């Protein structure tokens, strides 16, 4: 590594590898400046709880669909999946397939029904026909845990990206960068609320899909627009045809194949339980617009994941798997390295800014979801007992919570720095699929389901998932673990979905059947009519 005389010794730059650090920072600074102006303008209309939590329900289906794709296409999608494909080939692309197929579950079972039934958060739906305080508390705790795991992934992505682009190899330097990203995220949420955050996500989605599209065409152009030629070059660079076949990452033994099945289950079922995605359905005025939102999101997300196939194999062919793994950011460096290799410092700077924008937009969405859940569910409906006389206080609590969540996510991101972010996101999906999805589906479709079943499912699913994650190879026992020097991996699978999801569904049934408290059939009928027709759903004019 070459050391720049004008920079501290923690900054080591290799022009052939990371382009121009000043250019990278300049393009990112431009993005931050533009989005801050937009957030400030949006904040003028953020006056009520509906404005802060749901952007006044003023976004159209296409606008919200673009924002959903911006929320969903996280650093894991852009950096983690491209790196996974570059290093593991076919098995890496399975992340893309799982993330995309998951949207069918969200579209068919959840999106419109949730929009019709709730107001601001997932707990609005889960507590609709249950006892308010215990169910809202459980749903809020689950939301905070899922958001924390997802935030870990984004913050880890920020650290890895900066390590590559500025050559900051010291832990202190990367920790400082993670703190800066966290501070910017807090500013976005405090000032703009959901309205400002949504516009940031729309801009970021447009930049991300455009940037990935340009790189995809560029890479294919280098191989005569022939995907077969590109795949052949990837095989040659890897030195094995295994990159085109299943099993490179998940085919070594029966355990790794079971791990892949568990990962797939978490990815496919997790999306419909992600609180920050579910909350986006409340920003549109009608259920029809909620459906349009998901349709737009599916097309945009599907297009992007096709791009990741070319970007991943392109990085493997042009940059090489070994160089990607040896880079400061590890496998998360594949897309930026590819950009620098084919387009030089300018394209690398643009892709770096897009990656930063991706991280900022997603963490802002996660933070506002978690803070809204605490303020609306815990403060307003549990502590205050549903009193609606002081919405300003509720929004103030949400803003304070956003600061606390931001600080915690910064600390967690420093600990998780260097992990594969696609894998960390998969853990968040496992928690969402285990703690949230069973309760959502039972609430919407099972007449007998009651409060006890909801609490058993949420708390039980959450406890089982977290316990299995803590005692899994993801946390200890291996070189790639979060704590490689420790060794308490008692559970053999890295992703617990295949065990925790069925247990959570079963706990919901057992808790319901053992409970002596009957469900309220009238409330179920009301919920069914409302979820299917939209009768009584929140309107944009309601505060």
C-alpha positions as a printed Julia matrix, in Angstrom:
543×3 Matrix{Float64}:
   0.0     0.0     0.0
   1.17    3.56   -0.82
   0.88    6.14    1.99
  -0.24    9.65    1.02
   1.96   12.27    2.67
  -0.87   14.69    3.26
  -3.07   12.15    5.06
  -2.79   10.46    8.44
  -1.16    7.08    8.53
  -4.57    5.43    8.85
  -5.25    6.44    5.24
  -3.49    4.28    2.72
  -4.5     4.68   -0.9
  -3.85    2.57   -3.93
  -4.99    4.51   -7.01
  -5.34    1.38   -9.07
  -7.72   -0.07   -6.53
  -9.87    2.69   -5.05
  -9.69    5.55   -7.55
  -9.63    9.06   -6.1
 -10.75    9.3    -2.44
 -11.39   13.03   -2.81
 -13.57   12.43   -5.87
 -15.46    9.68   -4.06
 -16.13   11.95   -1.09
 -17.02   14.89   -3.37
 -19.72   12.96   -5.26
 -21.13   11.59   -2.03
 -21.08   15.09   -0.5
 -23.09   16.34   -3.47
 -25.7    13.65   -2.89
 -25.92   14.5     0.81
 -26.29   18.22    0.04
 -29.08   17.66   -2.5
 -31.01   15.23   -0.31
 -30.68   17.45    2.77
 -32.25   20.3     0.8
 -35.11   17.98   -0.22
 -35.53   16.74    3.37
 -35.64   20.33    4.65
 -38.3    21.23    2.1
 -40.3    18.12    3.02
 -40.08   18.99    6.71
 -42.26   22.07    6.14
 -45.23   19.75    5.71
 -44.37   17.47    8.64
 -46.7    18.79   11.33
 -48.9    15.91   12.5
 -48.43   12.29   13.51
 -49.8    11.17   10.13
 -47.2    13.42    8.42
 -44.3    12.1    10.5
 -45.23    8.4    10.43
 -47.02    8.03    7.07
 -46.02   11.11    5.02
 -49.62   12.33    5.2
 -50.61    9.3     3.04
 -49.9    11.58    0.09
 -47.68    9.41   -2.15
 -49.0     7.69   -5.27
 -48.61    3.97   -5.94
 -45.72    4.42   -8.42
 -43.93    6.87   -6.11
 -44.32    4.54   -3.16
 -43.3     1.55   -5.29
 -40.04    3.28   -6.19
 -39.54    4.18   -2.52
 -40.24    0.57   -1.48
 -37.62   -0.65   -3.94
 -35.26    1.97   -2.48
 -36.02    0.7     1.02
 -35.68   -2.96    0.01
 -32.6    -2.75   -2.23
 -30.21   -2.31    0.63
 -26.45   -2.51    0.86
 -26.94   -6.27    1.06
 -28.55   -6.27   -2.38
 -25.96   -4.06   -4.03
 -22.71   -4.92   -2.26
 -23.34   -8.24   -0.52
 -25.07  -10.13   -3.34
 -22.69   -8.91   -6.05
 -19.8   -10.12   -3.89
 -21.52  -13.43   -3.1
 -22.02  -14.11   -6.84
 -18.46  -13.08   -7.67
 -17.01  -15.47   -5.08
 -19.61  -18.29   -4.91
 -21.24  -18.05   -8.34
 -24.61  -19.77   -8.63
 -25.08  -20.08   -4.87
 -24.6   -16.34   -4.46
 -27.36  -15.63   -6.98
 -29.76  -17.65   -4.83
 -29.88  -14.63   -2.5
 -31.32  -12.59   -5.38
 -33.91  -15.27   -6.18
 -34.98  -15.55   -2.54
 -35.31  -11.8    -2.04
 -37.39  -11.46   -5.23
 -39.72  -14.44   -4.74
 -40.45  -13.11   -1.25
 -42.37  -10.24   -2.82
 -45.02  -12.61   -4.11
 -45.82  -13.56   -0.5
 -46.03   -9.88    0.45
 -48.23   -9.04   -2.54
 -50.66  -11.95   -2.29
 -51.06  -12.23    1.48
 -50.12   -9.03    3.24
 -49.83   -5.68    1.4
 -53.41   -4.63    0.71
 -54.87   -6.24    3.85
 -52.38   -4.46    6.09
 -52.98   -1.12    4.4
 -56.72   -1.43    4.99
 -56.47   -2.53    8.61
 -53.69   -0.48   10.17
 -52.77    3.15   10.69
 -49.03    3.6    11.2
 -47.33    0.41   12.4
 -47.49   -3.37   12.23
 -48.84   -3.45   15.79
 -51.98   -1.61   14.67
 -52.94   -4.73   12.72
 -51.8    -7.3    15.27
 -53.66   -5.62   18.12
 -56.84   -4.84   16.14
 -58.88   -7.63   17.74
 -56.55   -8.49   20.65
 -55.75   -6.96   24.03
 -54.01   -3.73   23.13
 -51.21   -3.34   25.67
 -49.56   -6.8    25.71
 -49.8    -7.31   21.94
 -48.56   -3.81   21.09
 -45.64   -4.28   23.48
 -44.68   -7.6    21.89
 -45.0    -6.22   18.36
 -42.91   -3.18   19.23
 -40.16   -5.31   20.78
 -40.13   -7.53   17.68
 -39.95   -4.45   15.42
 -36.99   -3.07   17.35
 -35.1    -6.39   17.2
 -35.63   -6.87   13.44
 -34.68   -3.25   12.78
 -31.52   -3.66   14.88
 -30.32   -6.72   12.9
 -31.01   -4.92    9.62
 -29.23   -1.79   10.84
 -26.21   -3.94   11.75
 -25.95   -5.04    8.14
 -26.18   -1.51    6.73
 -23.63   -0.09    9.16
 -21.26   -2.97    8.47
 -21.64   -2.15    4.78
 -20.71    1.48    5.45
 -17.52    0.45    7.24
 -16.49   -1.98    4.51
 -17.2     0.49    1.73
 -15.11    3.23    3.32
 -12.31    0.76    4.01
 -12.14    0.16    0.28
 -12.67    3.69   -1.06
 -10.4     5.58    1.3
  -8.05    2.78    2.26
  -8.93    3.22    5.93
  -7.64   -0.02    7.35
  -7.61    0.86   11.06
 -10.57   -0.11   13.17
 -10.73    3.4    14.66
 -10.96    5.0    11.22
 -13.75    2.71   10.08
 -15.6     3.23   13.38
 -15.46    6.98   12.8
 -17.0     6.55    9.34
 -19.79    4.37   10.72
 -20.49    7.09   13.3
 -20.7     9.74   10.55
 -23.17    7.64    8.55
 -25.24    7.12   11.69
 -25.26   10.86   12.44
 -26.46   11.68    8.91
 -29.19    9.07    9.23
 -30.41   10.65   12.48
 -30.51   14.09   10.83
 -32.65   12.78    7.93
 -35.16   11.19   10.3
 -35.36   14.05   12.79
 -35.87   16.71   10.15
 -37.88   15.05    7.4
 -39.85   12.25    9.04
 -41.4     9.7     6.69
 -41.99   12.28    3.94
 -38.34   13.33    3.75
 -37.14    9.74    4.13
 -39.42    8.63    1.27
 -37.98   11.24   -1.12
 -34.45   10.18   -0.19
 -35.4     6.58   -0.98
 -36.96    7.54   -4.33
 -33.8     9.42   -5.38
 -31.58    6.63   -4.14
 -33.61    3.93   -5.97
 -33.37    5.87   -9.24
 -29.59    6.31   -8.83
 -29.05    2.69   -7.78
 -31.03    1.08  -10.61
 -29.57    3.5   -13.17
 -26.02    2.94  -11.94
 -26.42   -0.84  -11.87
 -28.01   -0.74  -15.34
 -25.14    1.3   -16.8
 -22.57   -1.07  -15.31
 -24.51   -4.11  -16.55
 -24.6    -2.84  -20.15
 -20.94   -1.79  -19.89
 -19.82   -5.23  -18.67
 -21.89   -7.08  -21.27
 -20.53   -4.74  -23.95
 -17.0    -5.86  -23.06
 -18.07   -9.4   -23.98
 -19.98   -8.56  -27.16
 -23.33   -8.39  -25.3
 -22.99  -12.14  -24.88
 -23.79  -13.51  -21.41
 -22.21  -16.88  -22.27
 -18.89  -15.2   -23.01
 -19.05  -13.39  -19.67
 -19.79  -16.62  -17.8
 -16.91  -18.31  -19.6
 -14.56  -15.53  -18.5
 -15.81  -15.9   -14.91
 -15.06  -19.63  -15.02
 -11.58  -18.91  -16.36
 -10.87  -16.34  -13.64
 -12.13  -18.67  -10.89
 -10.26  -21.64  -12.3
 -13.28  -23.9   -11.84
 -16.66  -24.49  -13.48
 -18.21  -24.76  -10.02
 -19.12  -21.07  -10.17
 -21.84  -22.02  -12.66
 -23.16  -24.96  -10.68
 -25.11  -25.3    -7.44
 -23.18  -26.32   -4.36
 -20.09  -24.09   -4.29
 -21.14  -22.49   -1.0
 -23.95  -24.81    0.14
 -23.08  -28.22   -1.24
 -20.19  -29.47    0.83
 -22.26  -31.58    3.21
 -25.74  -32.34    4.41
 -25.48  -29.56    7.01
 -24.61  -26.87    4.44
 -27.49  -27.98    2.21
 -29.84  -27.8     5.2
 -28.4   -24.38    5.96
 -29.24  -23.28    2.44
 -32.81  -24.55    2.81
 -33.07  -22.64    6.08
 -31.71  -19.48    4.42
 -34.17  -19.8     1.54
 -37.12  -20.19    3.9
 -36.06  -17.08    5.84
 -35.64  -15.01    2.68
 -38.93  -16.02    1.07
 -41.07  -15.61    4.21
 -39.16  -12.77    5.87
 -40.16   -9.9     3.57
 -43.84  -10.09    4.55
 -42.77   -9.63    8.19
 -40.27   -6.78    7.81
 -41.69   -3.81    9.75
 -39.95   -1.1     7.69
 -41.39   -2.57    4.46
 -44.86   -3.04    5.95
 -44.9     0.55    7.18
 -44.44    1.83    3.64
 -47.94    0.63    2.72
 -49.41    3.29    5.02
 -47.97    6.18    2.98
 -50.54    5.76    0.17
 -54.17    6.96    0.33
 -55.99    3.8    -0.82
 -55.65    0.03   -0.97
 -55.55    0.25   -4.77
 -52.43    2.42   -4.51
 -50.97   -0.1    -2.05
 -51.37   -2.84   -4.7
 -49.8    -0.57   -7.36
 -46.93    0.09   -4.96
 -46.07   -3.58   -4.73
 -46.43   -4.1    -8.49
 -44.0    -1.27   -9.22
 -41.65   -2.54   -6.53
 -41.63   -6.09   -7.95
 -40.74   -4.91  -11.46
 -37.97   -2.59  -10.27
 -36.54   -5.07   -7.78
 -36.7    -7.91  -10.32
 -34.85   -5.8   -12.89
 -32.18   -4.91  -10.37
 -31.61   -8.53   -9.33
 -31.08   -9.46  -12.99
 -28.41   -6.76  -13.02
 -26.72   -8.36   -9.99
 -26.19  -11.56  -11.99
 -24.12   -9.69  -14.56
 -22.38   -7.51  -11.96
 -21.44  -10.47   -9.79
 -20.07  -12.64  -12.58
 -18.55   -9.52  -14.17
 -16.66   -8.77  -10.97
 -15.52  -12.38  -10.81
 -14.3   -12.29  -14.42
 -12.73   -8.81  -14.52
 -11.54   -8.25  -10.94
 -11.11  -11.86   -9.82
 -12.4   -13.66   -6.7
  -9.06  -13.55   -4.88
  -8.6    -9.81   -5.25
 -12.18   -9.23   -4.09
 -11.71  -11.34   -0.97
  -8.37   -9.66   -0.18
  -9.79   -6.12   -0.53
 -10.34   -4.12    2.7
 -14.1    -4.52    2.42
 -13.96   -8.24    1.57
 -16.74   -9.65   -0.62
 -18.7    -6.41   -0.15
 -16.08   -4.68   -2.34
 -16.97   -6.5    -5.57
 -19.26   -3.86   -7.14
 -17.04   -0.83   -6.36
 -13.92   -2.68   -7.54
 -15.69   -3.61  -10.78
 -16.75    0.01  -11.29
 -13.18    1.22  -10.81
 -11.83   -1.42  -13.16
 -14.17   -0.7   -16.09
 -14.91    3.01  -15.71
 -12.05    4.46  -13.76
 -12.26    6.92  -10.85
 -15.37    8.73  -12.13
 -17.59    5.64  -12.36
 -16.15    4.35   -9.09
 -16.98    7.68   -7.45
 -20.56    7.54   -8.74
 -21.04    3.92   -7.64
 -19.49    4.75   -4.27
 -21.98    7.61   -3.84
 -24.84    5.29   -4.84
 -23.69    2.73   -2.28
 -23.5     5.42    0.41
 -26.94    6.66   -0.63
 -28.22    3.09   -0.41
 -26.98    2.73    3.14
 -28.22    6.14    4.25
 -31.71    5.72    2.78
 -32.24    2.24    4.21
 -30.98    3.07    7.7
 -33.19    6.17    7.72
 -36.23    4.02    6.83
 -35.35    1.48    9.5
 -34.82    4.15   12.12
 -38.13    5.9    11.51
 -39.93    2.54   11.62
 -38.36    1.56   14.93
 -38.89    4.99   16.48
 -42.52    5.13   15.27
 -43.17    1.7    16.75
 -41.86    2.72   20.15
 -43.6     6.13   20.21
 -46.93    5.04   18.72
 -47.22    1.58   20.26
 -45.35    1.76   23.57
 -45.64    5.45   24.53
 -49.03    6.45   23.08
 -50.97    3.18   23.39
 -49.33    1.33   26.3
 -47.95    4.02   28.62
 -50.6     6.64   27.81
 -53.37    4.09   27.29
 -54.31    5.27   23.8
 -54.88    8.91   24.76
 -54.79   10.94   21.55
 -54.77   14.43   23.05
 -51.09   15.2    22.54
 -49.8    14.01   19.17
 -46.93   16.52   19.38
 -45.61   14.68   22.44
 -45.86   11.36   20.58
 -43.84   12.71   17.66
 -41.32   14.2    20.1
 -40.87   10.78   21.73
 -40.4     9.26   18.26
 -37.61   11.73   17.53
 -35.87   11.04   20.84
 -36.15    7.31   20.16
 -34.61    7.82   16.7
 -31.52    9.34   18.32
 -31.2     6.44   20.77
 -31.65    3.86   17.99
 -29.07    5.7    15.88
 -26.48    5.56   18.65
 -27.14    1.85   19.34
 -26.91    1.01   15.62
 -23.6     2.85   15.36
 -22.15    0.79   18.2
 -23.56   -2.43   16.73
 -22.23   -1.56   13.28
 -18.74   -1.14   14.69
 -18.94   -4.65   16.21
 -20.36   -6.19   12.99
 -17.91   -4.4    10.68
 -16.36   -6.8     8.17
 -19.21   -9.32    8.12
 -20.91  -10.27    4.84
 -23.89   -7.92    4.86
 -26.1   -10.17    2.72
 -25.72  -12.8     5.42
 -26.51  -10.33    8.24
 -29.66   -9.24    6.43
 -30.67  -12.9     6.12
 -30.61  -13.11    9.93
 -32.97  -10.12   10.1
 -35.26  -11.94    7.67
 -35.21  -15.02    9.91
 -36.29  -12.95   12.92
 -39.04  -11.23   10.87
 -40.33  -14.53    9.48
 -40.33  -16.17   12.92
 -41.56  -13.4    15.22
 -43.88  -11.41   12.93
 -45.23  -13.38    9.97
 -47.12  -16.13   11.84
 -48.95  -13.57   13.98
 -49.78  -11.4    10.95
 -51.23  -14.35    9.0
 -53.12  -15.78   11.96
 -54.55  -12.33   12.79
 -55.77  -11.81    9.25
 -57.05  -15.29    8.44
 -57.76  -17.34   11.61
 -61.01  -16.46   13.38
 -60.19  -18.27   16.64
 -56.72  -16.7    17.04
 -56.47  -14.76   20.31
 -54.14  -12.68   22.47
 -52.42  -15.65   24.1
 -51.64  -17.18   20.71
 -50.23  -13.87   19.48
 -47.97  -13.46   22.52
 -46.76  -17.07   22.39
 -46.0   -16.77   18.69
 -44.19  -13.43   18.88
 -42.24  -13.87   22.1
 -41.6   -17.57   21.49
 -40.51  -17.05   17.88
 -38.29  -14.15   18.9
 -36.69  -16.06   21.8
 -36.05  -19.22   19.76
 -34.59  -17.28   16.81
 -32.27  -15.09   18.89
 -31.11  -18.08   20.97
 -30.31  -20.17   17.89
 -28.49  -17.24   16.26
 -26.36  -16.65   19.39
 -25.34  -20.33   19.48
 -24.82  -20.65   15.7
 -21.64  -20.62   13.59
 -22.62  -17.09   12.52
 -21.55  -15.78   15.93
 -18.67  -18.04   17.01
 -16.53  -21.05   16.2
 -15.35  -20.2    12.67
 -13.0   -17.78   10.93
 -15.97  -16.07    9.29
 -17.95  -15.78   12.55
 -18.69  -12.47   14.24
 -16.47  -13.55   17.16
 -13.98  -15.98   15.57
 -11.89  -16.43   18.72
 -14.88  -17.66   20.75
 -16.41  -21.12   20.41
 -19.98  -21.74   21.58
 -21.64  -22.77   18.28
 -23.93  -25.45   19.71
 -26.49  -25.07   16.9
 -25.09  -26.31   13.54
 -26.96  -23.99   11.13
 -25.93  -20.4    10.39
 -29.53  -19.37    9.66
 -32.17  -20.7    12.1
 -35.22  -20.18    9.84
 -35.97  -23.85    9.15
 -36.34  -24.47   12.91
 -37.58  -21.15   14.28
 -40.32  -20.44   11.7
 -42.25  -23.72   12.17
 -41.86  -23.41   15.97
 -43.34  -19.91   15.88
 -46.32  -21.06   13.79
 -46.83  -23.99   16.17
 -46.62  -21.77   19.27
 -49.36  -19.54   17.85
 -51.65  -22.57   17.5
 -50.78  -24.06   20.91
 -51.18  -20.75   22.75
 -54.56  -20.16   21.12
 -55.9   -23.65   21.84
 -54.71  -23.67   25.46
 -56.07  -20.22   26.24
 -59.36  -19.96   28.11
 -59.9   -16.44   26.79
 -62.09  -16.73   23.67
 -61.51  -14.6    20.58
 -63.99  -11.85   19.8
 -65.92  -13.0    16.68
 -67.4    -9.54   16.14
 -63.97   -7.92   16.03
 -62.74  -10.59   13.62
 -65.71   -9.93   11.32
 -65.0    -6.21   11.45
 -61.33   -6.81   10.68
 -62.16   -9.15    7.81
 -64.55   -6.68    6.17
 -62.13   -3.8     6.64
 -59.08   -5.71    5.38
 -60.91   -6.89    2.24
 -62.86   -3.74    1.37
 -60.94   -0.85    2.94
 -64.08    0.29    4.74
 -62.97    2.57    7.59
 -59.31    2.63    6.55
 -57.22    5.7     7.31
 -57.5     8.59    4.85
 -54.91   11.19    3.99
 -56.9    13.9     5.76
 -56.92   12.09    9.09
 -54.38   13.07   11.7
